[in-house]
């Protein structure tokens, strides 16, 4: 991967920002997949789409709420892990 293999313990991972964005994607993807199960050809949302959509949202949140700090890679990973629950 392109990520560093060194952990930065001072970086936040489970923040309000990651929980709220992740919950929005979990609810939206779960509803979409429930609807898609009743279709003849079942559409599918891949994880890469979640990665590509949540990163700009996190950066937008960072810009609109500067007190929340920098949007970190750990927060992005938490959002991806949360949204993968919607596939089950």
mmCIF file with all atom_site columns, C-alpha atoms in Angstrom:
data_model
loop_
_atom_site.group_PDB
_atom_site.id
_atom_site.type_symbol
_atom_site.label_atom_id
_atom_site.label_alt_id
_atom_site.label_comp_id
_atom_site.label_asym_id
_atom_site.label_entity_id
_atom_site.label_seq_id
_atom_site.pdbx_PDB_ins_code
_atom_site.Cartn_x
_atom_site.Cartn_y
_atom_site.Cartn_z
_atom_site.occupancy
_atom_site.B_iso_or_equiv
_atom_site.pdbx_formal_charge
_atom_site.auth_seq_id
_atom_site.auth_comp_id
_atom_site.auth_asym_id
_atom_site.auth_atom_id
_atom_site.pdbx_PDB_model_num
ATOM 1  C CA . UNK A 1 1  ? 0.000   0.000  0.000   1.00 0.00 ? 1  UNK A CA 1
ATOM 2  C CA . UNK A 1 2  ? 0.892   3.632  -0.029  1.00 0.00 ? 2  UNK A CA 1
ATOM 3  C CA . UNK A 1 3  ? 0.381   4.155  3.693   1.00 0.00 ? 3  UNK A CA 1
ATOM 4  C CA . UNK A 1 4  ? 3.124   4.335  6.262   1.00 0.00 ? 4  UNK A CA 1
ATOM 5  C CA . UNK A 1 5  ? 3.543   1.249  8.411   1.00 0.00 ? 5  UNK A CA 1
ATOM 6  C CA . UNK A 1 6  ? 4.419   3.392  11.431  1.00 0.00 ? 6  UNK A CA 1
ATOM 7  C CA . UNK A 1 7  ? 1.600   4.082  13.884  1.00 0.00 ? 7  UNK A CA 1
ATOM 8  C CA . UNK A 1 8  ? 1.006   7.601  15.120  1.00 0.00 ? 8  UNK A CA 1
ATOM 9  C CA . UNK A 1 9  ? -0.717  7.152  18.496  1.00 0.00 ? 9  UNK A CA 1
ATOM 10 C CA . UNK A 1 10 ? -1.497  10.877 18.743  1.00 0.00 ? 10 UNK A CA 1
ATOM 11 C CA . UNK A 1 11 ? -3.754  10.699 15.635  1.00 0.00 ? 11 UNK A CA 1
ATOM 12 C CA . UNK A 1 12 ? -7.444  10.384 16.499  1.00 0.00 ? 12 UNK A CA 1
ATOM 13 C CA . UNK A 1 13 ? -9.390  7.546  14.887  1.00 0.00 ? 13 UNK A CA 1
ATOM 14 C CA . UNK A 1 14 ? -12.836 7.298  16.471  1.00 0.00 ? 14 UNK A CA 1
ATOM 15 C CA . UNK A 1 15 ? -14.097 10.873 16.361  1.00 0.00 ? 15 UNK A CA 1
ATOM 16 C CA . UNK A 1 16 ? -17.557 12.386 16.003  1.00 0.00 ? 16 UNK A CA 1
ATOM 17 C CA . UNK A 1 17 ? -16.727 13.153 12.400  1.00 0.00 ? 17 UNK A CA 1
ATOM 18 C CA . UNK A 1 18 ? -15.845 9.543  11.545  1.00 0.00 ? 18 UNK A CA 1
ATOM 19 C CA . UNK A 1 19 ? -18.857 8.167  13.422  1.00 0.00 ? 19 UNK A CA 1
ATOM 20 C CA . UNK A 1 20 ? -21.348 10.533 11.773  1.00 0.00 ? 20 UNK A CA 1
ATOM 21 C CA . UNK A 1 21 ? -19.991 10.149 8.226   1.00 0.00 ? 21 UNK A CA 1
ATOM 22 C CA . UNK A 1 22 ? -19.677 6.387  8.726   1.00 0.00 ? 22 UNK A CA 1
ATOM 23 C CA . UNK A 1 23 ? -23.227 6.101  10.079  1.00 0.00 ? 23 UNK A CA 1
ATOM 24 C CA . UNK A 1 24 ? -24.606 8.028  7.118   1.00 0.00 ? 24 UNK A CA 1
ATOM 25 C CA . UNK A 1 25 ? -22.897 5.627  4.735   1.00 0.00 ? 25 UNK A CA 1
ATOM 26 C CA . UNK A 1 26 ? -23.971 2.559  6.726   1.00 0.00 ? 26 UNK A CA 1
ATOM 27 C CA . UNK A 1 27 ? -27.611 3.643  6.688   1.00 0.00 ? 27 UNK A CA 1
ATOM 28 C CA . UNK A 1 28 ? -27.557 4.723  3.056   1.00 0.00 ? 28 UNK A CA 1
ATOM 29 C CA . UNK A 1 29 ? -25.793 1.624  1.773   1.00 0.00 ? 29 UNK A CA 1
ATOM 30 C CA . UNK A 1 30 ? -27.944 -0.708 3.855   1.00 0.00 ? 30 UNK A CA 1
ATOM 31 C CA . UNK A 1 31 ? -31.116 0.869  2.472   1.00 0.00 ? 31 UNK A CA 1
ATOM 32 C CA . UNK A 1 32 ? -29.712 0.727  -1.056  1.00 0.00 ? 32 UNK A CA 1
ATOM 33 C CA . UNK A 1 33 ? -28.733 -2.934 -0.761  1.00 0.00 ? 33 UNK A CA 1
ATOM 34 C CA . UNK A 1 34 ? -32.115 -3.864 0.719   1.00 0.00 ? 34 UNK A CA 1
ATOM 35 C CA . UNK A 1 35 ? -33.816 -2.191 -2.233  1.00 0.00 ? 35 UNK A CA 1
ATOM 36 C CA . UNK A 1 36 ? -31.350 -3.766 -4.678  1.00 0.00 ? 36 UNK A CA 1
ATOM 37 C CA . UNK A 1 37 ? -32.082 -7.288 -3.412  1.00 0.00 ? 37 UNK A CA 1
ATOM 38 C CA . UNK A 1 38 ? -35.542 -7.055 -4.951  1.00 0.00 ? 38 UNK A CA 1
ATOM 39 C CA . UNK A 1 39 ? -34.237 -6.050 -8.380  1.00 0.00 ? 39 UNK A CA 1
ATOM 40 C CA . UNK A 1 40 ? -33.676 -8.471 -11.251 1.00 0.00 ? 40 UNK A CA 1
ATOM 41 C CA . UNK A 1 41 ? -30.073 -7.379 -11.740 1.00 0.00 ? 41 UNK A CA 1
ATOM 42 C CA . UNK A 1 42 ? -28.668 -6.525 -8.323  1.00 0.00 ? 42 UNK A CA 1
ATOM 43 C CA . UNK A 1 43 ? -26.516 -3.368 -8.354  1.00 0.00 ? 43 UNK A CA 1
ATOM 44 C CA . UNK A 1 44 ? -23.547 -3.278 -6.005  1.00 0.00 ? 44 UNK A CA 1
ATOM 45 C CA . UNK A 1 45 ? -21.607 -0.445 -4.340  1.00 0.00 ? 45 UNK A CA 1
ATOM 46 C CA . UNK A 1 46 ? -17.927 -1.349 -4.069  1.00 0.00 ? 46 UNK A CA 1
ATOM 47 C CA . UNK A 1 47 ? -15.654 -0.306 -1.207  1.00 0.00 ? 47 UNK A CA 1
ATOM 48 C CA . UNK A 1 48 ? -13.538 1.822  -3.520  1.00 0.00 ? 48 UNK A CA 1
ATOM 49 C CA . UNK A 1 49 ? -16.564 4.036  -4.154  1.00 0.00 ? 49 UNK A CA 1
ATOM 50 C CA . UNK A 1 50 ? -16.980 4.540  -0.416  1.00 0.00 ? 50 UNK A CA 1
ATOM 51 C CA . UNK A 1 51 ? -13.304 5.474  -0.143  1.00 0.00 ? 51 UNK A CA 1
ATOM 52 C CA . UNK A 1 52 ? -13.615 7.961  -2.975  1.00 0.00 ? 52 UNK A CA 1
ATOM 53 C CA . UNK A 1 53 ? -16.805 9.546  -1.618  1.00 0.00 ? 53 UNK A CA 1
ATOM 54 C CA . UNK A 1 54 ? -15.905 9.788  2.062   1.00 0.00 ? 54 UNK A CA 1
ATOM 55 C CA . UNK A 1 55 ? -12.517 11.443 1.669   1.00 0.00 ? 55 UNK A CA 1
ATOM 56 C CA . UNK A 1 56 ? -13.915 14.677 0.169   1.00 0.00 ? 56 UNK A CA 1
ATOM 57 C CA . UNK A 1 57 ? -16.670 14.659 2.812   1.00 0.00 ? 57 UNK A CA 1
ATOM 58 C CA . UNK A 1 58 ? -14.082 14.431 5.580   1.00 0.00 ? 58 UNK A CA 1
ATOM 59 C CA . UNK A 1 59 ? -12.042 17.237 4.041   1.00 0.00 ? 59 UNK A CA 1
ATOM 60 C CA . UNK A 1 60 ? -15.196 19.347 3.647   1.00 0.00 ? 60 UNK A CA 1
ATOM 61 C CA . UNK A 1 61 ? -16.041 18.778 7.308   1.00 0.00 ? 61 UNK A CA 1
ATOM 62 C CA . UNK A 1 62 ? -12.476 19.784 8.205   1.00 0.00 ? 62 UNK A CA 1
ATOM 63 C CA . UNK A 1 63 ? -12.854 22.998 6.231   1.00 0.00 ? 63 UNK A CA 1
ATOM 64 C CA . UNK A 1 64 ? -16.317 23.881 7.595   1.00 0.00 ? 64 UNK A CA 1
ATOM 65 C CA . UNK A 1 65 ? -15.467 23.003 11.208  1.00 0.00 ? 65 UNK A CA 1
ATOM 66 C CA . UNK A 1 66 ? -11.792 23.906 11.732  1.00 0.00 ? 66 UNK A CA 1
ATOM 67 C CA . UNK A 1 67 ? -12.064 23.156 15.463  1.00 0.00 ? 67 UNK A CA 1
ATOM 68 C CA . UNK A 1 68 ? -12.516 19.460 14.653  1.00 0.00 ? 68 UNK A CA 1
ATOM 69 C CA . UNK A 1 69 ? -8.902  19.192 13.491  1.00 0.00 ? 69 UNK A CA 1
ATOM 70 C CA . UNK A 1 70 ? -7.320  17.535 10.489  1.00 0.00 ? 70 UNK A CA 1
ATOM 71 C CA . UNK A 1 71 ? -9.112  14.642 8.766   1.00 0.00 ? 71 UNK A CA 1
ATOM 72 C CA . UNK A 1 72 ? -6.785  11.705 9.405   1.00 0.00 ? 72 UNK A CA 1
ATOM 73 C CA . UNK A 1 73 ? -6.140  8.439  7.611   1.00 0.00 ? 73 UNK A CA 1
ATOM 74 C CA . UNK A 1 74 ? -7.324  6.568  10.713  1.00 0.00 ? 74 UNK A CA 1
ATOM 75 C CA . UNK A 1 75 ? -10.702 8.314  10.578  1.00 0.00 ? 75 UNK A CA 1
ATOM 76 C CA . UNK A 1 76 ? -10.963 7.400  6.919   1.00 0.00 ? 76 UNK A CA 1
ATOM 77 C CA . UNK A 1 77 ? -10.229 3.757  7.792   1.00 0.00 ? 77 UNK A CA 1
ATOM 78 C CA . UNK A 1 78 ? -12.887 3.739  10.534  1.00 0.00 ? 78 UNK A CA 1
ATOM 79 C CA . UNK A 1 79 ? -15.458 5.056  8.042   1.00 0.00 ? 79 UNK A CA 1
ATOM 80 C CA . UNK A 1 80 ? -14.526 2.319  5.564   1.00 0.00 ? 80 UNK A CA 1
ATOM 81 C CA . UNK A 1 81 ? -14.776 -0.390 8.227   1.00 0.00 ? 81 UNK A CA 1
ATOM 82 C CA . UNK A 1 82 ? -18.175 0.924  9.320   1.00 0.00 ? 82 UNK A CA 1
ATOM 83 C CA . UNK A 1 83 ? -19.508 1.057  5.770   1.00 0.00 ? 83 UNK A CA 1
ATOM 84 C CA . UNK A 1 84 ? -18.359 -2.500 5.052   1.00 0.00 ? 84 UNK A CA 1
ATOM 85 C CA . UNK A 1 85 ? -20.859 -3.648 7.704   1.00 0.00 ? 85 UNK A CA 1
ATOM 86 C CA . UNK A 1 86 ? -23.627 -2.579 5.308   1.00 0.00 ? 86 UNK A CA 1
ATOM 87 C CA . UNK A 1 87 ? -22.718 -5.431 2.943   1.00 0.00 ? 87 UNK A CA 1
ATOM 88 C CA . UNK A 1 88 ? -23.653 -8.103 5.479   1.00 0.00 ? 88 UNK A CA 1
#
